[in-house]
mmCIF file of C-alpha atoms in Angstrom:
data_model
loop_
_atom_site.group_PDB
_atom_site.id
_atom_site.type_symbol
_atom_site.label_atom_id
_atom_site.label_comp_id
_atom_site.label_asym_id
_atom_site.label_seq_id
_atom_site.Cartn_x
_atom_site.Cartn_y
_atom_site.Cartn_z
ATOM 1 C CA MET A 7 -0.057 -0.127 0.002
ATOM 2 C CA SER A 8 1.175 3.246 -1.154
ATOM 3 C CA GLY A 9 2.061 5.802 1.820
ATOM 4 C CA VAL A 10 2.474 3.412 4.189
ATOM 5 C CA GLY A 11 5.895 4.568 5.545
ATOM 6 C CA LYS A 12 8.296 1.672 3.208
ATOM 7 C CA SER A 13 10.832 4.925 1.591
ATOM 8 C CA THR A 14 10.841 6.036 4.999
ATOM 9 C CA ILE A 15 12.559 3.392 7.056
ATOM 10 C CA ALA A 16 14.344 2.078 3.297
ATOM 11 C CA ILE A 17 16.487 5.496 4.133
ATOM 12 C CA GLN A 18 16.315 4.910 7.489
ATOM 13 C CA MET A 19 17.617 2.290 7.132
ATOM 14 C CA PHE A 20 20.935 3.134 4.906
ATOM 15 C CA ALA A 21 20.927 6.651 7.095
ATOM 16 C CA LYS A 22 22.051 4.315 9.551
ATOM 17 C CA ASN A 23 24.317 1.517 7.906
ATOM 18 C CA PHE A 24 25.922 3.026 5.161
ATOM 19 C CA ALA A 25 29.165 4.164 6.879
ATOM 20 C CA GLN A 26 30.351 0.543 7.913
ATOM 21 C CA TYR A 27 30.391 0.184 3.233
ATOM 22 C CA ASP A 28 32.792 0.745 1.011
ATOM 23 C CA ASN A 29 29.543 0.862 -1.848
ATOM 24 C CA VAL A 30 26.450 2.186 -1.537
ATOM 25 C CA CYS A 31 23.955 3.103 -3.729
ATOM 26 C CA PHE A 32 20.900 4.596 -3.004
ATOM 27 C CA LEU A 33 18.532 4.508 -5.518
ATOM 28 C CA GLU A 34 15.048 6.372 -5.203
ATOM 29 C CA ASN A 35 12.073 5.917 -7.753
ATOM 30 C CA VAL A 36 13.271 3.048 -9.975
ATOM 31 C CA SER A 37 10.151 2.515 -11.446
ATOM 32 C CA GLU A 38 9.777 5.860 -11.849
ATOM 33 C CA GLN A 39 13.115 6.394 -13.594
ATOM 34 C CA SER A 40 13.318 3.811 -15.356
ATOM 35 C CA GLU A 41 10.289 4.467 -17.169
ATOM 36 C CA LYS A 42 11.340 7.827 -17.844
ATOM 37 C CA SER A 43 15.588 7.296 -18.823
ATOM 38 C CA GLY A 44 15.176 3.563 -19.527
ATOM 39 C CA ILE A 45 15.844 0.865 -17.187
ATOM 40 C CA THR A 46 19.368 0.434 -18.533
ATOM 41 C CA ASN A 47 19.903 3.843 -18.065
ATOM 42 C CA VAL A 48 19.325 3.439 -14.063
ATOM 43 C CA ARG A 49 21.610 0.092 -14.489
ATOM 44 C CA ASN A 50 24.060 2.665 -15.718
ATOM 45 C CA LYS A 51 24.040 4.686 -12.390
ATOM 46 C CA LEU A 52 23.571 2.139 -9.758
ATOM 47 C CA LEU A 53 26.985 0.429 -11.126
ATOM 48 C CA SER A 54 28.528 4.288 -11.331
ATOM 49 C CA GLU A 55 27.685 5.070 -7.831
ATOM 50 C CA LEU A 56 29.137 1.604 -6.354
ATOM 51 C CA LEU A 57 32.474 2.082 -8.104
ATOM 52 C CA LYS A 58 32.334 5.384 -8.550
ATOM 53 C CA GLN A 59 33.442 6.002 -12.519
ATOM 54 C CA GLU A 60 30.761 6.625 -14.802
ATOM 55 C CA ILE A 61 29.338 4.012 -16.159
ATOM 56 C CA THR A 62 27.473 4.485 -19.885
ATOM 57 C CA ALA A 63 27.461 0.857 -21.234
ATOM 58 C CA SER A 64 24.171 0.757 -23.750
ATOM 59 C CA ASP A 65 23.195 -2.207 -21.965
ATOM 60 C CA VAL A 66 25.430 -3.661 -19.166
ATOM 61 C CA HIS A 67 23.661 -7.077 -19.213
ATOM 62 C CA GLY A 68 25.931 -8.861 -17.487
ATOM 63 C CA LEU A 69 28.522 -7.675 -15.101
ATOM 64 C CA PRO A 70 32.284 -7.430 -16.747
ATOM 65 C CA THR A 71 34.985 -9.397 -15.977
ATOM 66 C CA PHE A 72 36.500 -5.866 -14.322
ATOM 67 C CA ILE A 73 33.187 -4.829 -12.364
ATOM 68 C CA ARG A 74 32.893 -8.605 -10.594
ATOM 69 C CA ARG A 75 36.062 -7.724 -9.039
ATOM 70 C CA ARG A 76 35.711 -4.777 -7.655
ATOM 71 C CA LEU A 77 32.382 -5.327 -6.691
ATOM 72 C CA SER A 78 33.178 -8.905 -5.326
ATOM 73 C CA CYS A 79 36.176 -7.358 -3.362
ATOM 74 C CA LYS A 80 34.148 -5.276 -1.129
ATOM 75 C CA LYS A 81 31.731 -4.688 0.926
ATOM 76 C CA SER A 82 28.991 -3.009 -0.472
ATOM 77 C CA PHE A 83 24.473 -2.137 0.437
ATOM 78 C CA ILE A 84 23.131 -0.835 -1.579
ATOM 79 C CA VAL A 85 19.397 0.198 -2.096
ATOM 80 C CA LEU A 86 16.783 -0.253 -4.166
ATOM 81 C CA ASP A 87 13.166 2.058 -3.004
ATOM 82 C CA ASP A 88 9.466 1.488 -5.619
ATOM 83 C CA VAL A 89 10.646 -1.679 -7.744
ATOM 84 C CA ASP A 90 7.785 -2.684 -9.345
ATOM 85 C CA SER A 91 8.486 -5.811 -11.356
ATOM 86 C CA ALA A 92 10.600 -8.414 -11.479
ATOM 87 C CA THR A 93 11.850 -7.430 -14.795
ATOM 88 C CA GLN A 94 13.612 -4.663 -12.672
ATOM 89 C CA LEU A 95 15.042 -6.050 -10.844
ATOM 90 C CA ASP A 96 16.465 -9.343 -12.275
ATOM 91 C CA TYR A 97 17.970 -6.478 -14.760
ATOM 92 C CA LEU A 98 19.553 -4.527 -11.296
ATOM 93 C CA CYS A 99 20.338 -6.585 -9.633
ATOM 94 C CA GLY A 100 20.269 -9.954 -11.354
ATOM 95 C CA GLU A 101 24.379 -10.869 -11.024
ATOM 96 C CA LEU A 102 24.850 -9.181 -8.088
ATOM 97 C CA ASP A 103 23.748 -11.736 -5.942
ATOM 98 C CA ASP A 104 26.388 -13.427 -6.979
ATOM 99 C CA LEU A 105 28.747 -12.197 -6.050
ATOM 100 C CA GLY A 106 28.513 -13.737 -1.642
ATOM 101 C CA PRO A 107 27.293 -11.983 1.908
ATOM 102 C CA ASN A 108 29.804 -8.715 0.308
ATOM 103 C CA ILE A 109 26.770 -7.698 -0.685
ATOM 104 C CA ARG A 110 23.623 -6.119 0.775
ATOM 105 C CA LEU A 111 20.237 -5.211 -0.662
ATOM 106 C CA ILE A 112 17.034 -3.751 0.534
ATOM 107 C CA ILE A 113 14.144 -2.498 -1.613
ATOM 108 C CA THR A 114 10.878 -1.816 -1.250
ATOM 109 C CA THR A 115 8.411 -2.278 -2.941
ATOM 110 C CA ARG A 116 4.262 -2.699 -3.404
ATOM 111 C CA ASP A 117 3.825 -5.685 -5.207
ATOM 112 C CA ARG A 118 5.138 -8.403 -3.277
ATOM 113 C CA HIS A 119 5.008 -10.667 -5.698
ATOM 114 C CA THR A 120 8.174 -9.416 -6.946
ATOM 115 C CA LEU A 121 10.007 -10.646 -4.669
ATOM 116 C CA SER A 122 8.603 -14.096 -4.320
ATOM 117 C CA GLY A 123 12.135 -16.019 -4.206
ATOM 118 C CA LYS A 124 14.271 -13.620 -5.315
ATOM 119 C CA VAL A 125 15.038 -12.690 -1.023
ATOM 120 C CA ASP A 126 15.898 -13.589 1.751
ATOM 121 C CA GLU A 127 13.999 -12.113 3.990
ATOM 122 C CA ILE A 128 10.430 -10.283 3.321
ATOM 123 C CA TYR A 129 9.383 -7.307 5.824
ATOM 124 C CA GLU A 130 5.408 -6.166 5.386
ATOM 125 C CA VAL A 131 4.783 -2.650 6.860
ATOM 126 C CA THR A 132 2.115 -2.237 8.540
ATOM 127 C CA PRO A 133 -0.397 0.659 9.623
ATOM 128 C CA TRP A 134 0.353 1.978 12.492
ATOM 129 C CA LYS A 135 -0.629 1.548 15.953
ATOM 130 C CA ILE A 136 -2.780 4.868 17.517
ATOM 131 C CA LYS A 137 -0.634 5.618 20.104
ATOM 132 C CA ASP A 138 2.636 6.840 17.183
ATOM 133 C CA SER A 139 -0.462 7.429 15.261
ATOM 134 C CA LEU A 140 -1.498 9.943 17.792
ATOM 135 C CA LYS A 141 2.127 11.766 18.333
ATOM 136 C CA LEU A 142 2.755 11.860 14.601
ATOM 137 C CA PHE A 143 -0.447 13.660 13.775
ATOM 138 C CA SER A 144 0.065 16.404 16.893
ATOM 139 C CA LEU A 145 3.893 17.354 15.771
ATOM 140 C CA ARG A 146 2.014 18.232 12.502
ATOM 141 C CA ALA A 147 -1.558 19.430 13.624
ATOM 142 C CA PHE A 148 -0.100 20.967 16.592
ATOM 143 C CA LYS A 149 3.436 21.301 16.664
ATOM 144 C CA GLN A 150 4.347 18.922 19.261
ATOM 145 C CA ASP A 151 3.143 14.984 20.535
ATOM 146 C CA HIS A 152 0.264 15.728 22.132
ATOM 147 C CA PRO A 153 -3.565 16.921 20.746
ATOM 148 C CA LEU A 154 -4.122 20.805 22.542
ATOM 149 C CA LYS A 155 -6.706 20.405 25.146
ATOM 150 C CA GLY A 156 -10.133 20.738 23.447
ATOM 151 C CA TYR A 157 -9.490 19.160 20.743
ATOM 152 C CA GLU A 158 -9.045 15.447 21.803
ATOM 153 C CA CYS A 159 -12.216 14.619 20.477
ATOM 154 C CA VAL A 160 -11.330 15.660 17.028
ATOM 155 C CA SER A 161 -8.050 14.062 16.528
ATOM 156 C CA GLU A 162 -8.926 11.085 18.004
ATOM 157 C CA ARG A 163 -11.669 11.218 14.947
ATOM 158 C CA ALA A 164 -8.964 12.334 12.583
ATOM 159 C CA LEU A 165 -7.102 9.090 13.287
ATOM 160 C CA GLU A 166 -10.176 7.246 12.826
ATOM 161 C CA CYS A 167 -10.297 8.973 9.390
ATOM 162 C CA ALA A 168 -6.165 8.101 8.918
ATOM 163 C CA GLY A 169 -6.196 3.862 9.504
ATOM 164 C CA GLY A 170 -2.312 4.683 10.873
ATOM 165 C CA VAL A 171 -0.857 5.305 7.125
ATOM 166 C CA PRO A 172 2.151 7.886 7.744
ATOM 167 C CA LEU A 173 0.841 9.987 4.357
ATOM 168 C CA ALA A 174 -2.522 10.123 5.914
ATOM 169 C CA LEU A 175 -1.987 11.315 9.648
ATOM 170 C CA GLU A 176 0.685 13.878 7.809
ATOM 171 C CA VAL A 177 -1.397 15.518 5.444
ATOM 172 C CA LEU A 178 -4.386 15.750 7.233
ATOM 173 C CA GLY A 179 -2.554 17.139 10.746
ATOM 174 C CA SER A 180 -0.829 19.378 8.343
ATOM 175 C CA HIS A 181 -5.235 20.326 6.731
ATOM 176 C CA PHE A 182 -6.360 21.193 10.542
ATOM 177 C CA HIS A 183 -2.871 23.027 11.489
ATOM 178 C CA ALA A 184 -3.453 26.582 13.791
ATOM 179 C CA ARG A 185 -7.733 26.148 13.078
ATOM 180 C CA LYS A 186 -10.564 26.294 15.097
ATOM 181 C CA LEU A 187 -12.098 23.739 16.305
ATOM 182 C CA LYS A 188 -15.524 24.878 13.761
ATOM 183 C CA PHE A 189 -13.160 23.760 11.284
ATOM 184 C CA TRP A 190 -12.255 20.315 12.584
ATOM 185 C CA GLU A 191 -15.421 18.971 12.803
ATOM 186 C CA SER A 192 -16.518 20.512 9.762
ATOM 187 C CA GLU A 193 -14.072 19.238 7.407
ATOM 188 C CA LEU A 194 -14.450 16.062 9.360
ATOM 189 C CA ASN A 195 -18.154 15.300 9.341
ATOM 190 C CA LEU A 196 -17.748 15.751 5.871
ATOM 191 C CA TYR A 197 -14.856 13.617 4.818
ATOM 192 C CA GLU A 198 -17.071 10.696 7.194
ATOM 193 C CA ASN A 199 -20.181 10.723 5.372
ATOM 194 C CA LYS A 200 -18.896 11.444 2.294
ATOM 195 C CA GLU A 201 -17.334 9.273 -0.818
ATOM 196 C CA GLU A 202 -14.800 12.179 -1.253
ATOM 197 C CA ALA A 203 -11.461 11.894 -0.640
ATOM 198 C CA PHE A 204 -8.573 14.507 0.478
ATOM 199 C CA PRO A 205 -6.291 14.623 -3.070
ATOM 200 C CA ASP A 206 -2.960 14.644 -1.773
ATOM 201 C CA ILE A 207 -3.956 11.880 -0.075
ATOM 202 C CA GLN A 208 -5.431 10.907 -3.178
ATOM 203 C CA LYS A 209 -2.652 10.666 -5.300
ATOM 204 C CA VAL A 210 0.000 9.092 -3.295
ATOM 205 C CA LEU A 211 -3.413 5.916 -2.598
ATOM 206 C CA MET A 212 -4.169 6.120 -7.424
ATOM 207 C CA VAL A 213 0.208 4.513 -7.826
ATOM 208 C CA SER A 214 -1.146 1.733 -7.271
ATOM 209 C CA TYR A 215 -4.552 1.566 -8.438
ATOM 210 C CA ASN A 216 -3.268 3.125 -11.486
ATOM 211 C CA GLY A 217 -0.689 -0.228 -12.447
ATOM 212 C CA LEU A 218 -4.059 -2.345 -12.413
ATOM 213 C CA SER A 219 -4.701 -4.037 -15.783
ATOM 214 C CA TRP A 220 -8.563 -3.804 -16.257
ATOM 215 C CA ARG A 221 -9.773 -6.776 -14.461
ATOM 216 C CA GLU A 222 -8.258 -6.076 -11.866
ATOM 217 C CA LYS A 223 -9.614 -2.264 -10.898
ATOM 218 C CA GLU A 224 -13.168 -3.888 -11.770
ATOM 219 C CA MET A 225 -12.636 -5.942 -9.485
ATOM 220 C CA PHE A 226 -10.897 -3.890 -6.531
ATOM 221 C CA LEU A 227 -13.414 -1.567 -6.656
ATOM 222 C CA ASP A 228 -16.243 -4.459 -7.097
ATOM 223 C CA ILE A 229 -14.525 -6.411 -3.649
ATOM 224 C CA ALA A 230 -14.863 -2.319 -1.980
ATOM 225 C CA PHE A 231 -18.385 -1.119 -2.696
ATOM 226 C CA PHE A 232 -20.124 -4.986 -2.207
ATOM 227 C CA PHE A 233 -17.256 -7.650 -0.651
ATOM 228 C CA LYS A 234 -15.002 -6.010 2.348
ATOM 229 C CA ASP A 235 -15.750 -8.255 5.195
ATOM 230 C CA GLU A 236 -16.947 -10.982 2.615
ATOM 231 C CA ASN A 237 -15.326 -15.002 1.905
ATOM 232 C CA LYS A 238 -12.928 -14.838 0.101
ATOM 233 C CA ASP A 239 -14.183 -18.067 -1.195
ATOM 234 C CA PHE A 240 -17.188 -16.666 -1.879
ATOM 235 C CA VAL A 241 -15.936 -13.965 -3.293
ATOM 236 C CA THR A 242 -14.026 -15.457 -6.175
ATOM 237 C CA ARG A 243 -16.458 -17.661 -6.863
ATOM 238 C CA THR A 244 -19.098 -14.910 -7.553
ATOM 239 C CA LEU A 245 -16.961 -12.861 -9.702
ATOM 240 C CA ASP A 246 -16.426 -16.082 -11.920
ATOM 241 C CA ALA A 247 -20.270 -16.371 -12.346
ATOM 242 C CA PHE A 248 -19.075 -12.744 -14.189
ATOM 243 C CA GLY A 249 -16.234 -13.754 -15.916
ATOM 244 C CA PHE A 250 -13.709 -12.656 -13.923
ATOM 245 C CA ASN A 251 -10.752 -15.729 -13.373
ATOM 246 C CA ALA A 252 -11.077 -14.138 -9.593
ATOM 247 C CA ILE A 253 -8.679 -16.376 -8.221
ATOM 248 C CA SER A 254 -5.791 -14.734 -9.559
ATOM 249 C CA GLY A 255 -7.434 -11.408 -9.326
ATOM 250 C CA VAL A 256 -7.619 -11.182 -5.739
ATOM 251 C CA GLU A 257 -4.448 -13.336 -5.213
ATOM 252 C CA ILE A 258 -2.814 -10.268 -7.641
ATOM 253 C CA LEU A 259 -4.462 -7.533 -4.712
ATOM 254 C CA GLU A 260 -3.413 -8.950 -2.205
ATOM 255 C CA ASP A 261 0.530 -9.347 -3.711
ATOM 256 C CA LYS A 262 -0.424 -5.153 -4.470
ATOM 257 C CA ALA A 263 -1.494 -4.699 -0.882
ATOM 258 C CA LEU A 264 -4.589 -3.108 -1.956
ATOM 259 C CA ILE A 265 -6.538 -6.028 0.097
ATOM 260 C CA SER A 266 -5.938 -8.847 2.654
ATOM 261 C CA ILE A 267 -6.880 -12.104 3.766
ATOM 262 C CA SER A 268 -8.366 -11.772 7.328
ATOM 263 C CA ASN A 269 -7.522 -15.634 9.579
ATOM 264 C CA SER A 270 -10.825 -16.359 9.333
ATOM 265 C CA ASN A 271 -10.494 -15.720 5.346
ATOM 266 C CA LYS A 272 -12.335 -13.238 4.702
ATOM 267 C CA ILE A 273 -11.367 -10.138 2.469
ATOM 268 C CA GLN A 274 -10.293 -7.205 3.901
ATOM 269 C CA MET A 275 -9.655 -3.816 2.792
ATOM 270 C CA HIS A 276 -7.486 -0.517 3.955
ATOM 271 C CA GLY A 277 -10.636 2.655 5.260
ATOM 272 C CA LEU A 278 -8.012 5.145 2.788
ATOM 273 C CA LEU A 279 -8.294 2.231 -0.304
ATOM 274 C CA GLN A 280 -12.459 1.687 0.127
ATOM 275 C CA LYS A 281 -12.663 5.947 0.026
ATOM 276 C CA MET A 282 -10.837 5.899 -3.401
ATOM 277 C CA ALA A 283 -12.733 3.033 -4.748
ATOM 278 C CA PHE A 284 -15.914 5.301 -3.597
ATOM 279 C CA ASP A 285 -14.216 8.311 -5.107
ATOM 280 C CA ILE A 286 -13.452 6.906 -8.258
ATOM 281 C CA VAL A 287 -16.251 5.459 -9.066
ATOM 282 C CA ARG A 288 -18.111 8.963 -8.244
ATOM 283 C CA GLN A 289 -16.323 10.512 -10.306
ATOM 284 C CA GLN A 290 -17.147 9.080 -13.623
ATOM 285 C CA HIS A 291 -19.878 11.106 -13.293
ATOM 286 C CA ILE A 292 -20.088 13.596 -10.873
ATOM 287 C CA LYS A 293 -24.338 14.804 -10.794
ATOM 288 C CA ASP A 294 -25.170 12.293 -12.235
ATOM 289 C CA PRO A 295 -25.104 8.863 -9.961
ATOM 290 C CA GLY A 296 -27.829 7.095 -12.904
ATOM 291 C CA LYS A 297 -24.354 7.350 -15.293
ATOM 292 C CA ARG A 298 -21.629 5.466 -12.628
ATOM 293 C CA SER A 299 -20.684 1.898 -13.319
ATOM 294 C CA ARG A 300 -21.689 0.999 -9.217
ATOM 295 C CA LEU A 301 -23.995 2.603 -6.722
ATOM 296 C CA ARG A 302 -23.508 2.381 -2.108
ATOM 297 C CA ASP A 303 -25.206 5.548 -1.181
ATOM 298 C CA ALA A 304 -29.010 4.766 0.053
ATOM 299 C CA LYS A 305 -29.770 8.476 -1.248
ATOM 300 C CA ASP A 306 -27.962 8.052 -4.300
ATOM 301 C CA ILE A 307 -30.063 4.787 -5.320
ATOM 302 C CA TYR A 308 -33.465 6.161 -3.681
ATOM 303 C CA ASP A 309 -33.060 8.424 -6.955
ATOM 304 C CA VAL A 310 -31.927 6.987 -9.359
ATOM 305 C CA LEU A 311 -34.040 3.606 -8.931
ATOM 306 C CA GLY A 312 -36.905 5.652 -8.208
ATOM 307 C CA ASN A 313 -37.075 7.870 -10.915
ATOM 308 C CA ASN A 314 -35.536 4.980 -13.245
ATOM 309 C CA LYS A 315 -32.536 6.834 -14.392
ATOM 310 C CA VAL A 316 -30.096 4.012 -14.636
ATOM 311 C CA TYR A 317 -28.122 3.975 -17.830
ATOM 312 C CA MET A 318 -27.116 0.728 -19.931
ATOM 313 C CA ASP A 319 -23.838 0.529 -22.381
ATOM 314 C CA CYS A 320 -24.711 -1.799 -25.158
#
């Protein structure tokens, strides 16, 4: 899930440990850099920083002997931030694994399947607990580590909206900073009761959604609207009936942390992701709910069905 703090943790680990190594490289936004300048240029940048000399080969598939020799005899620390495919990972560091224990590699990704069979350990970054969430939120909203007197209840409501996601805590905290209590209450009432999402939060969360195929997007929206907290087997059977081949689709959504499966085999979705899904559909036609692909608000449903406003694409 985007915004949960993967990159921040990687930055902190790099800052804490890089001095222990001879060669170091922190490559941020790997997927974005690869899209803009090409994966070969990204790999050249990686090798250039490790070797402390410019590498400009147009195709560096396979490590030349001199590079292997230099990397194998020194300790190297590499962080690859936001890798979005196994192909990217193989191209960037597929042969580095062969250089032995001198290479330490940390990878952040929004897709767990990217790491499958390629790493020794996977650490899943989860939403923050209440205590830490309140501290981060308060630092942004009040410039201290606890709420101001009289703002305790609205702060708790804001934490519920953020759902333990650091990005959301920072955005909401900054949004409410130096605002009067009535402003807090007005904004929270709007956010809690409507399908609209805060733009700065939505922008980050949409990165994962935009990376889905059409089938996966449709399944994600269906789960958000109709199947949250439902039994996984029931959901896959239902979606299969509509031609989705849902078993693989559900697994992909889980790998990308857009859903999770509970111990009781129920499909779960973070509240921010569900609100994002609601807003995606709302944006299909803001003023005419009858032209949207899905409905959830009781008033909209009554208005559409009661006034025969359903539109069919044929």
